[in-house]
Tab-separated table of C-alpha atoms in Angstrom:
chain	number	residue	atom	x	y	z
G	1	MET	CA	2.285	46.101	-4.927
G	2	LYS	CA	-1.376	46.300	-3.994
G	3	LYS	CA	-2.583	44.048	-1.202
G	4	PRO	CA	-5.359	42.329	-3.241
G	5	LEU	CA	-2.862	41.480	-5.987
G	6	LEU	CA	-0.345	40.114	-3.479
G	7	PHE	CA	-3.069	38.074	-1.774
G	8	GLY	CA	-4.177	36.677	-5.140
G	9	LEU	CA	-0.607	35.704	-6.062
G	10	ILE	CA	-0.144	33.914	-2.728
G	11	ILE	CA	-3.389	31.961	-3.203
G	12	LEU	CA	-2.466	31.155	-6.810
G	13	GLY	CA	0.968	29.920	-5.697
G	14	GLN	CA	-0.562	27.627	-3.084
G	15	LEU	CA	-3.029	26.198	-5.590
G	16	ALA	CA	-0.234	25.641	-8.111
G	17	TYR	CA	1.827	23.817	-5.461
G	18	LEU	CA	-1.104	21.511	-4.654
G	19	GLY	CA	-1.847	20.971	-8.344
G	20	VAL	CA	1.744	19.961	-9.113
G	21	GLY	CA	1.756	17.474	-6.209
G	22	ILE	CA	-1.527	15.916	-7.277
G	23	GLY	CA	-0.467	15.844	-10.919
G	24	TYR	CA	2.820	14.114	-10.063
G	25	HIS	CA	1.112	11.332	-8.111
G	26	GLN	CA	-1.585	10.879	-10.766
G	27	ALA	CA	1.128	10.530	-13.434
G	28	GLN	CA	2.888	7.904	-11.287
G	29	ILE	CA	-0.373	5.957	-10.939
G	30	ARG	CA	-1.100	6.075	-14.682
G	31	ALA	CA	2.441	5.061	-15.671
G	32	GLY	CA	2.961	2.486	-12.909
G	33	THR	CA	3.000	-1.279	-13.362
G	34	ARG	CA	-0.283	-2.731	-12.108
G	35	ILE	CA	0.064	-5.639	-9.694
G	36	LEU	CA	-2.485	-7.601	-7.657
G	37	LEU	CA	-1.716	-8.419	-4.026
G	38	LYS	CA	-3.359	-10.762	-1.535
G	39	THR	CA	-4.411	-9.037	1.656
G	40	ALA	CA	-6.141	-9.455	4.985
G	41	PRO	CA	-8.209	-6.527	6.325
G	42	VAL	CA	-8.811	-4.752	9.625
G	43	ASP	CA	-11.550	-2.101	9.989
G	44	PRO	CA	-10.590	1.266	11.527
G	45	PHE	CA	-11.946	4.804	11.284
G	46	SER	CA	-10.135	8.120	10.813
G	47	MET	CA	-11.888	11.146	12.242
G	48	PHE	CA	-10.532	13.378	9.467
G	49	ARG	CA	-10.637	11.060	6.462
G	50	GLY	CA	-13.545	8.725	7.217
G	51	ARG	CA	-13.893	4.958	6.992
G	52	TYR	CA	-11.069	2.926	5.653
G	53	VAL	CA	-9.875	-0.618	5.533
G	54	ALA	CA	-6.459	-1.156	7.102
G	55	LEU	CA	-4.672	-3.820	5.119
G	56	SER	CA	-2.012	-6.346	5.943
G	57	TYR	CA	-0.483	-7.898	2.849
G	58	ASP	CA	1.037	-11.321	2.401
G	59	ILE	CA	4.156	-9.430	1.255
G	60	SER	CA	4.278	-7.547	4.575
G	61	ARG	CA	5.880	-10.587	6.183
G	62	ILE	CA	9.118	-11.413	4.348
G	63	PRO	CA	11.368	-14.407	5.097
G	64	THR	CA	14.958	-13.347	5.832
G	65	THR	CA	16.123	-15.995	3.366
G	66	LEU	CA	15.049	-13.670	0.529
G	67	PHE	CA	17.765	-11.098	1.381
G	68	ARG	CA	20.454	-10.838	-1.272
G	69	ASP	CA	22.775	-7.915	-0.448
G	70	ALA	CA	22.737	-7.476	3.348
G	71	ASP	CA	22.472	-9.287	6.628
G	72	PRO	CA	18.878	-8.719	7.797
G	73	LYS	CA	20.035	-8.777	11.444
G	74	GLN	CA	21.994	-5.572	10.811
G	75	LEU	CA	18.877	-3.623	9.766
G	76	LYS	CA	17.086	-1.200	12.069
G	77	GLN	CA	13.446	-0.177	12.291
G	78	GLY	CA	12.631	2.330	9.536
G	79	ASP	CA	15.373	1.173	7.153
G	80	ALA	CA	14.335	1.155	3.493
G	81	VAL	CA	14.353	-2.116	1.574
G	82	TYR	CA	13.313	-3.040	-1.956
G	83	VAL	CA	11.187	-6.144	-2.466
G	84	VAL	CA	11.472	-7.577	-5.979
G	85	LEU	CA	8.181	-9.124	-7.093
G	86	ALA	CA	7.244	-11.689	-9.714
G	87	GLN	CA	3.815	-12.623	-10.967
G	88	LYS	CA	2.653	-16.094	-9.972
G	89	GLY	CA	-0.810	-16.706	-11.351
G	90	ASP	CA	-3.019	-13.684	-10.732
G	91	PHE	CA	-0.950	-12.365	-7.844
G	92	TRP	CA	2.546	-10.960	-7.336
G	93	GLU	CA	4.863	-12.467	-4.746
G	94	PRO	CA	8.293	-11.539	-3.359
G	95	VAL	CA	11.331	-13.250	-4.884
G	96	SER	CA	14.171	-11.261	-3.292
G	97	VAL	CA	14.858	-8.338	-0.952
G	98	HIS	CA	17.608	-5.733	-1.355
G	99	THR	CA	18.838	-2.715	0.575
G	100	GLN	CA	19.925	-1.067	-2.689
G	101	ARG	CA	17.417	-0.115	-5.369
G	102	PRO	CA	17.305	-2.791	-8.095
G	103	SER	CA	18.226	-1.639	-11.591
G	104	SER	CA	15.343	-3.491	-13.251
G	105	GLY	CA	12.199	-5.475	-12.605
G	106	THR	CA	9.075	-4.726	-10.615
G	107	PHE	CA	9.811	-3.883	-7.002
G	108	LEU	CA	8.173	-2.145	-4.053
G	109	ARG	CA	10.023	0.102	-1.632
G	110	GLY	CA	9.189	-0.731	1.958
G	111	ARG	CA	10.334	0.190	5.439
G	112	LEU	CA	11.248	-2.242	8.156
G	113	GLN	CA	8.465	-2.093	10.732
G	114	THR	CA	10.100	-4.259	13.350
G	115	ASN	CA	13.422	-5.965	13.787
G	116	VAL	CA	13.888	-9.542	12.731
G	117	PHE	CA	11.777	-12.024	14.674
G	118	GLY	CA	12.500	-15.626	13.916
G	119	SER	CA	12.916	-15.967	10.191
G	120	ASP	CA	10.651	-13.120	9.037
G	121	LEU	CA	10.808	-9.357	8.565
G	122	TRP	CA	7.730	-7.168	8.926
G	123	LEU	CA	7.542	-4.368	6.338
G	124	LEU	CA	5.305	-1.379	5.653
G	125	TYR	CA	4.845	-0.124	2.084
G	126	GLY	CA	2.551	2.869	2.556
G	127	LEU	CA	-0.282	0.772	1.086
G	128	GLU	CA	-1.836	-0.170	4.393
G	129	SER	CA	-4.949	2.056	4.164
G	130	PHE	CA	-7.732	2.081	1.603
G	131	PHE	CA	-10.495	4.666	2.086
G	132	LEU	CA	-14.081	3.765	1.236
G	133	SER	CA	-17.559	5.219	1.389
G	134	GLU	CA	-19.510	4.449	4.563
G	135	ALA	CA	-21.843	2.059	2.715
G	136	SER	CA	-18.994	0.168	1.028
G	137	ALA	CA	-17.030	-0.091	4.263
G	138	ASP	CA	-20.067	-1.468	6.117
G	139	TYR	CA	-20.793	-3.989	3.354
G	140	ILE	CA	-17.219	-5.267	3.247
G	141	GLU	CA	-16.921	-5.327	7.040
G	142	ASP	CA	-20.089	-7.405	7.442
G	143	ASN	CA	-19.023	-9.869	4.758
G	144	LEU	CA	-15.474	-10.107	6.120
G	145	ARG	CA	-16.815	-11.128	9.519
G	146	GLN	CA	-18.909	-13.836	7.910
G	147	VAL	CA	-15.971	-15.162	5.839
G	148	ALA	CA	-13.674	-15.078	8.897
G	149	ARG	CA	-16.188	-17.105	10.920
G	150	THR	CA	-16.704	-19.739	8.253
G	151	GLN	CA	-13.331	-19.944	6.469
G	152	GLY	CA	-10.769	-18.181	8.655
G	153	ARG	CA	-8.995	-14.848	8.223
G	154	GLN	CA	-6.343	-16.085	5.776
G	155	SER	CA	-8.859	-17.162	3.112
G	156	SER	CA	-10.231	-13.635	2.603
G	157	PRO	CA	-11.421	-12.899	-0.958
G	158	LEU	CA	-10.096	-9.333	-0.595
G	159	HIS	CA	-7.372	-8.154	-2.967
G	160	VAL	CA	-5.795	-4.823	-3.869
G	161	GLU	CA	-4.595	-3.612	-7.244
G	162	VAL	CA	-1.492	-1.474	-6.814
G	163	ALA	CA	0.232	0.805	-9.316
G	164	VAL	CA	4.001	0.520	-8.810
G	165	ALA	CA	6.021	3.543	-9.935
G	166	PRO	CA	9.539	3.089	-11.356
G	167	ASP	CA	11.055	4.215	-8.020
G	168	GLY	CA	9.221	1.441	-6.134
G	169	THR	CA	6.471	3.611	-4.639
G	170	GLY	CA	3.139	1.794	-4.527
G	171	TYR	CA	-0.253	3.446	-4.978
G	172	PRO	CA	-3.371	1.446	-4.051
G	173	VAL	CA	-5.772	1.835	-6.970
G	174	LYS	CA	-8.605	-0.665	-6.497
G	175	LEU	CA	-9.945	-2.782	-3.688
G	176	LEU	CA	-11.460	-5.983	-5.042
G	177	TRP	CA	-13.943	-7.917	-2.943
G	178	GLN	CA	-15.297	-11.137	-4.474
G	179	GLY	CA	-14.626	-9.786	-7.966
G	180	ARG	CA	-16.351	-6.431	-7.331
G	181	GLU	CA	-14.284	-3.265	-7.574
G	182	TYR	CA	-14.250	-0.545	-4.908
G	183	ARG	CA	-12.390	2.781	-5.178
């Protein structure tokens, strides 16, 4: 086989691999159930990916009383759990937590971030970063500081729309600040 042809096939194979991965995740986003979550932001920077808002969700802190099929004290950091959600008003809130994947309903797959402290579990869902343009990040950061000073951190008008795939994977789709959409 000629070297240029072999080189071209290798490049084509790599592009096809990337295209399949991107296509899979885009299909999951399009087909996923859209939910709206309450959140509280932090403002970091990634040298390789730019400005982003690090998010901490209300559903990141789960009461151990919501566990249905396991003793939460037996879990270790990194263990997978499934948080079943129900819509209450505009937002979705946890109603139960399972170590086995639920057979129905809307649920997010999370990982235990830390062991049980008191009566709460701390979970990560892979939704904790939302990348923005420099101008959008600056605008939101400035307004968040003002809201935090006047109303406190917990009353933030920042929300995230998440597409939830059938396997429980969440994909952040939109960041909503005071009714305005950021992507």
